[in-house]
Short mmCIF file of C-alpha atoms in Angstrom, two decimals:
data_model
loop_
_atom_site.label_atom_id
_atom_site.label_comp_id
_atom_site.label_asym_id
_atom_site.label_seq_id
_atom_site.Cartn_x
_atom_site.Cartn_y
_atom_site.Cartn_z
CA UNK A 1196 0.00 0.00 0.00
CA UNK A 1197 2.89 2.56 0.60
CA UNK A 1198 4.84 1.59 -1.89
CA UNK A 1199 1.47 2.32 -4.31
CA UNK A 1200 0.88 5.65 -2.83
CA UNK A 1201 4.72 6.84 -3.39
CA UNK A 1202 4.25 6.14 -7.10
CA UNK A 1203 0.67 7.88 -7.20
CA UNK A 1204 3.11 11.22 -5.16
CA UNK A 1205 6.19 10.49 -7.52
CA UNK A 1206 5.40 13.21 -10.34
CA UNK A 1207 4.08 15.52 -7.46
CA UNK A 1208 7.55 15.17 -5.74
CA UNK A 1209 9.72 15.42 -9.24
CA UNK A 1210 7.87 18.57 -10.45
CA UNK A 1211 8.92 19.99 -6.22
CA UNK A 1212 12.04 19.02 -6.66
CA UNK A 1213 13.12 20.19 -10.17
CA UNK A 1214 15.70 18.64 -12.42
CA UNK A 1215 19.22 19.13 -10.96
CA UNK A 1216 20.80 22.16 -11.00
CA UNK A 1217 18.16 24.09 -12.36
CA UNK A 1218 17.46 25.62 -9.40
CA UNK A 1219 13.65 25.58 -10.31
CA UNK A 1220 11.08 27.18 -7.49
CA UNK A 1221 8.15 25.60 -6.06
CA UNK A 1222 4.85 26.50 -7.91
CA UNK A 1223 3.13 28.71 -5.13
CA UNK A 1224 -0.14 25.99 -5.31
CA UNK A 1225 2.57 23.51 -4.42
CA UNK A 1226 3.28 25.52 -1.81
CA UNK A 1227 0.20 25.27 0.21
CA UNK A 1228 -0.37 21.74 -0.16
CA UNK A 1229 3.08 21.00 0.32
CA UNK A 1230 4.49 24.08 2.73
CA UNK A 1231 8.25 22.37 3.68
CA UNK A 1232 8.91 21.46 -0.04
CA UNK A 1233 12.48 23.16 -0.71
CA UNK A 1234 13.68 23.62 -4.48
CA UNK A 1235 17.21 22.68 -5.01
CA UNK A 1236 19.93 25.29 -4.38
CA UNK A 1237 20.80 27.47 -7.82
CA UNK A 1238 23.83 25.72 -9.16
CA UNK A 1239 27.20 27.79 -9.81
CA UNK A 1240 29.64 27.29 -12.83
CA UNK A 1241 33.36 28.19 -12.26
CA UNK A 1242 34.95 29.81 -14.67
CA UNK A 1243 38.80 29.16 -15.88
CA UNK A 1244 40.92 30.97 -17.23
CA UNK A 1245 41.97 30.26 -20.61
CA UNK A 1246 45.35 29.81 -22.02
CA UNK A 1247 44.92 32.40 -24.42
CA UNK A 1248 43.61 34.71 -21.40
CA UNK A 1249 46.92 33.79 -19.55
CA UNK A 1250 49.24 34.32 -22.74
CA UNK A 1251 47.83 37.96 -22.84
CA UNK A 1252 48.26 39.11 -19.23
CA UNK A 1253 51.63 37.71 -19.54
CA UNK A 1254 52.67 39.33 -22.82
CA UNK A 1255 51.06 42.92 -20.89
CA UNK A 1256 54.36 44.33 -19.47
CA UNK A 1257 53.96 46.96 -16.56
CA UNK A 1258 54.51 50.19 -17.43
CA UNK A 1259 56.79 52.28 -15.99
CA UNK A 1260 56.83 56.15 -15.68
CA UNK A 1261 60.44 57.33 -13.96
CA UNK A 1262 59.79 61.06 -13.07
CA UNK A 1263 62.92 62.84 -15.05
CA UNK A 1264 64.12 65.12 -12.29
CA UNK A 1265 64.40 62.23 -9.94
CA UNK A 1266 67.33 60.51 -11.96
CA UNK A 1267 68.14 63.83 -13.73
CA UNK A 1268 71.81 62.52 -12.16
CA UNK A 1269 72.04 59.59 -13.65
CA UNK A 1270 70.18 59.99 -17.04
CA UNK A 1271 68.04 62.57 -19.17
CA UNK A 1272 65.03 61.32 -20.29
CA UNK A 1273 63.78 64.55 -21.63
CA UNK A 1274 66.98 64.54 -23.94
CA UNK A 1275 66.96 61.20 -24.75
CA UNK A 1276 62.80 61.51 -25.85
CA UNK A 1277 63.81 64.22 -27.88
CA UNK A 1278 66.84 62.35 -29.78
CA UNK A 1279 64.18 60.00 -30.35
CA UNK A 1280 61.45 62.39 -31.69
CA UNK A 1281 64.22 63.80 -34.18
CA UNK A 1282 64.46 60.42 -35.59
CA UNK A 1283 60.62 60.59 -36.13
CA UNK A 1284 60.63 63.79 -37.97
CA UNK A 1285 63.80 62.88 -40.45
CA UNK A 1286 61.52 59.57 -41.67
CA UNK A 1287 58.65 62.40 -41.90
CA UNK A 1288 60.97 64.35 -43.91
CA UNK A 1289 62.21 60.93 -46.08
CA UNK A 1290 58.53 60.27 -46.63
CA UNK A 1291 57.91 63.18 -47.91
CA UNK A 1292 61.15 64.24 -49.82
CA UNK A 1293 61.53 61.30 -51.77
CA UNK A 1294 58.27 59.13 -51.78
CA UNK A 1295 55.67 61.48 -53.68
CA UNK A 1296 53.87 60.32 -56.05
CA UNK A 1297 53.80 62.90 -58.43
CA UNK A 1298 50.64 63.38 -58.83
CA UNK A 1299 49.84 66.91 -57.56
CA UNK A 1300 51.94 70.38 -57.25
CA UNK A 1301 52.81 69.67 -53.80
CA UNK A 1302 55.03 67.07 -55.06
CA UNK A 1303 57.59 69.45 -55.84
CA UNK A 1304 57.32 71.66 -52.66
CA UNK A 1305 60.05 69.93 -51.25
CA UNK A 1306 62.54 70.41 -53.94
CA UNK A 1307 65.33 72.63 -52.07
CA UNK A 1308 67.18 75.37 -54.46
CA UNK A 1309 70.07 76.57 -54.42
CA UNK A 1310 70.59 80.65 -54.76
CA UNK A 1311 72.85 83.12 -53.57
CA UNK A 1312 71.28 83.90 -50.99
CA UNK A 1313 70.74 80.09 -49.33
CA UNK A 1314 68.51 76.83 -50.07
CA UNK A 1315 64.77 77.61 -50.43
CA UNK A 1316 61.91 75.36 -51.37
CA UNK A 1317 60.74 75.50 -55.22
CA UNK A 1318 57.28 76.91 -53.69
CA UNK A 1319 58.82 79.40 -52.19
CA UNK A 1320 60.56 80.85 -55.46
CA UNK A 1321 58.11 80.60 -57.74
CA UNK A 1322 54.40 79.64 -58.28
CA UNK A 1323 53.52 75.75 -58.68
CA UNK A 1324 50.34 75.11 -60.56
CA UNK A 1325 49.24 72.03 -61.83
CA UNK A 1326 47.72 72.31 -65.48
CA UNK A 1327 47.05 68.72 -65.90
CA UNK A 1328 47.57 65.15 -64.13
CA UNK A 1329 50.70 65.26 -66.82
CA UNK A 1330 52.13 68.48 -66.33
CA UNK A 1331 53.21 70.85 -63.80
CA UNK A 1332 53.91 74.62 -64.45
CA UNK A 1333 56.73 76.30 -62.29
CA UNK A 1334 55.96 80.00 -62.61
CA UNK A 1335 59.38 81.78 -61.74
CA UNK A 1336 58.59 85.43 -63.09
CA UNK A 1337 58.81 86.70 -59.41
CA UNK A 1338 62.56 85.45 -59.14
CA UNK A 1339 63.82 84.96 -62.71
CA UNK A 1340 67.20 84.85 -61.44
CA UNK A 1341 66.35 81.15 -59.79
CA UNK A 1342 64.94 80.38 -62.67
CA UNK A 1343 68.24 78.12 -64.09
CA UNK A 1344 68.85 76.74 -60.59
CA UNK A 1345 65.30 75.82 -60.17
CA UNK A 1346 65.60 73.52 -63.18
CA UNK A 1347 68.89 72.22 -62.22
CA UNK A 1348 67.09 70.99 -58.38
CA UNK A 1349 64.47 69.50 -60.63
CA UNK A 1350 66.53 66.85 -62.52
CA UNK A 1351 68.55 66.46 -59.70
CA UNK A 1352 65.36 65.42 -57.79
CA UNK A 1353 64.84 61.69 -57.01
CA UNK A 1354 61.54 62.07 -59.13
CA UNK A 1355 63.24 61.48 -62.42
CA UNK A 1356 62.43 64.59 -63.88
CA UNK A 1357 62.77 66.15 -67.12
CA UNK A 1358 61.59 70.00 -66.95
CA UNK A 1359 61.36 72.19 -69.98
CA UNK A 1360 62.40 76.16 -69.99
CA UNK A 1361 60.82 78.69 -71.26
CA UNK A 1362 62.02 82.21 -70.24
CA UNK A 1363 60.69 82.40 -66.81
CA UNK A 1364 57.98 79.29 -66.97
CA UNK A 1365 59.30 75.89 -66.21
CA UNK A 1366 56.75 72.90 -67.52
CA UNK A 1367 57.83 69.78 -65.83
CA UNK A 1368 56.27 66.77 -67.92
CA UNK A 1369 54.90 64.11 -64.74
CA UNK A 1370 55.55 60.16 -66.69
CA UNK A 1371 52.52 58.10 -65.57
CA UNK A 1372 53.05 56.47 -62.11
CA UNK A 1373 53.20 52.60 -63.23
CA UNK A 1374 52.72 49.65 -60.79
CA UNK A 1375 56.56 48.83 -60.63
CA UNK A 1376 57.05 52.50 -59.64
CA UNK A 1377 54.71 52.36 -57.06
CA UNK A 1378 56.60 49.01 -55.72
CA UNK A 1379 59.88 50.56 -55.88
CA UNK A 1380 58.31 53.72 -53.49
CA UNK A 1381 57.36 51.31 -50.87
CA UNK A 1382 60.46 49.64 -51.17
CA UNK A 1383 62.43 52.53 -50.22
CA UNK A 1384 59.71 53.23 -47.21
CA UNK A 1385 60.96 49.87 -45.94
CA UNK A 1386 64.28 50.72 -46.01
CA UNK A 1387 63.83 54.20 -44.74
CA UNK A 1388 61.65 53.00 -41.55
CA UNK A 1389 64.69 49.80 -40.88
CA UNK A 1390 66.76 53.01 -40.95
CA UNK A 1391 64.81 54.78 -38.98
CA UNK A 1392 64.91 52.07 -35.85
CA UNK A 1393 68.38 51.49 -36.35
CA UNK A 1394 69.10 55.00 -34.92
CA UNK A 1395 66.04 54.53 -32.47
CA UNK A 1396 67.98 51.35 -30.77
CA UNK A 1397 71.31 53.52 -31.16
CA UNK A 1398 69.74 56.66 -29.24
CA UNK A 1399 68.39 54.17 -26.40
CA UNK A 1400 71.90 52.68 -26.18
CA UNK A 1401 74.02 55.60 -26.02
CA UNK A 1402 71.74 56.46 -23.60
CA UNK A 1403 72.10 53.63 -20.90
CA UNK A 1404 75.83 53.29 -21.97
CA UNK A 1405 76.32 56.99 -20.70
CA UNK A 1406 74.30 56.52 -17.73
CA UNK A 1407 76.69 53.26 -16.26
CA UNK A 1408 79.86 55.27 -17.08
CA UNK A 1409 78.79 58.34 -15.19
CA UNK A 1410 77.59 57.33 -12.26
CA UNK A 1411 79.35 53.88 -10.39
CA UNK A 1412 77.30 52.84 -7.33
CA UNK A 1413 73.83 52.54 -8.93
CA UNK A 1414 71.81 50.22 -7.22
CA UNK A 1415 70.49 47.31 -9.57
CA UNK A 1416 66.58 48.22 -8.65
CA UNK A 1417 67.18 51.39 -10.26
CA UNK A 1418 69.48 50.82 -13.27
CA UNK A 1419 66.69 48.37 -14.18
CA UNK A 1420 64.11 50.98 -13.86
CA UNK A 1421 65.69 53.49 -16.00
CA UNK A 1422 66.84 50.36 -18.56
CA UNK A 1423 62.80 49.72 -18.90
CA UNK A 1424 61.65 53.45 -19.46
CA UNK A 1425 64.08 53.78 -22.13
CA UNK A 1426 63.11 50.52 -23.53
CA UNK A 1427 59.28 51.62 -23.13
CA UNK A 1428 60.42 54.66 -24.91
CA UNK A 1429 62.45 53.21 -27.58
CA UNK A 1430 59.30 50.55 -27.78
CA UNK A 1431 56.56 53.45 -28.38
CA UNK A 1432 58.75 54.99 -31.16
CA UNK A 1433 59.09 51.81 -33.01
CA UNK A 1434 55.92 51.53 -33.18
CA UNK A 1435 55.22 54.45 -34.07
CA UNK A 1436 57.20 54.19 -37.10
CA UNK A 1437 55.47 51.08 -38.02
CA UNK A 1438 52.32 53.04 -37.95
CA UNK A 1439 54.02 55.66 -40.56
CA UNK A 1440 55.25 53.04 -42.75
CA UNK A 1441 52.14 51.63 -42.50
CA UNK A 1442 50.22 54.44 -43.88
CA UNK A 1443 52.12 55.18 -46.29
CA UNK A 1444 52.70 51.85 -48.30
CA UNK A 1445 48.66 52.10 -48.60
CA UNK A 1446 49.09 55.43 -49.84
CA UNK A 1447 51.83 54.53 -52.40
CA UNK A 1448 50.14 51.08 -53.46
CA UNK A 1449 46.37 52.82 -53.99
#
């Protein structure tokens, strides 16, 4: 007879109870018939950390930020930043000097002449108008005396340039920019960014040679301090200049 009964309560009891780990609540009917009927606690999942989770916080070096007066002594950062940001404005310069495109007057505005009276940009001599995408006009009526050395700067250019003279106006025929040019650009922006961290790495280690030769009794807690703000520096710079280079190969490859 119990035994009967239990399996006549058996689906009242399962539906109480829930399936495991659901955490499922009593029906509040249920309740009243059955008032010390308990659902099963709410079941919590642990969470691991993955290996790719790991391999990041591990790769995520601390950061370090040496205040320059305090080791002003030993080291100076601000010169040492500033060695670095010259680097960063010569491969600006390189970009621009010797990567153009040729496809707008602004090619030529970094052409430097030569005059009596000092180097000057072509822009600055005379007036650079563009009168189609195969021809440039230099306009030099306002310094005609430029006017010879102006043409010479433009062959000598690294644009392979072959301007024509007349009087004071200087046509400079632009070739058609062909895919193997284009290569050959981003070819030298390789080479000019390489050189560009080559004298990156040499600021950072002039730097930390000068700073063990000047000063003897450094503790080893802070020569590795310094050693990883310069190598946070040099790091930031790098990168940087693979941001430039980065840029600019888009630019030259369309």
């Amino acid at each position: 007879m119990a035994s009967a009964r239990l399996r006549l309560l058996w689906p009242v009891l399962s539906f109480i109870r829930g399936p495991l780990g659901t955490g499922a609540r009593v029906p509040p009917l249920l309740q009243h018939s059955y008032p010390h009927a308990v659902a099963p606690p709410p079941c919590f999942a642990r969470h691991y950390a993955t290996k790719k989770s790991k391999a990041k916080a591990k790769g995520q070096a601390a950061k370090v930020n040496i205040s320059a007066a305090l080791v002003e002594d030993l080291i100076n950062l601000e010169e040492v930043q500033e060695d670095m940001m010259a680097v960063l404005a010569t491969l600006k310069d390189d970009f621009s000097r010797n990567l153009g495109i040729r496809t707008s007057p602004g090619a030529l505005d970094h052409i430097l002449v030569n005059t009596k009276d000092g180097k000057f940009p072509l822009n600055q001599l005379g007036q650079v108008s563009m009168k189609s995408p195969q021809l440039i006009v230099v306009n030099m009526t306002s310094n005609p005396e430029a006017t010879e050395s102006a043409t010479r700067a433009l062959q000598g250019s690294s644009m392979k340039l072959n301007p024509e003279v007349e009087g004071t106006i200087i046509r400079v025929p632009i070739p058609k920019v062909t895919r193997e040019h284009r290569e050959n650009l981003a070819k030298l922006a390789k080479h000019f960014s390489n050189k560009a961290k080559e004298s990156i790495r040499r600021v950072r280690s002039s730097a930390l040679t000068g700073m063990k030769k000047t000063k003897e009794g450094i503790s080893e807690d802070t020569i590795r301090l310094i050693e990883k703000q310069v190598q946070q520096m040099t790091d930031n710079c790098i990168a940087d200049i693979d941001k430039q280079l980065a840029v600019k190969t888009k630019e030259l490859l369309g």
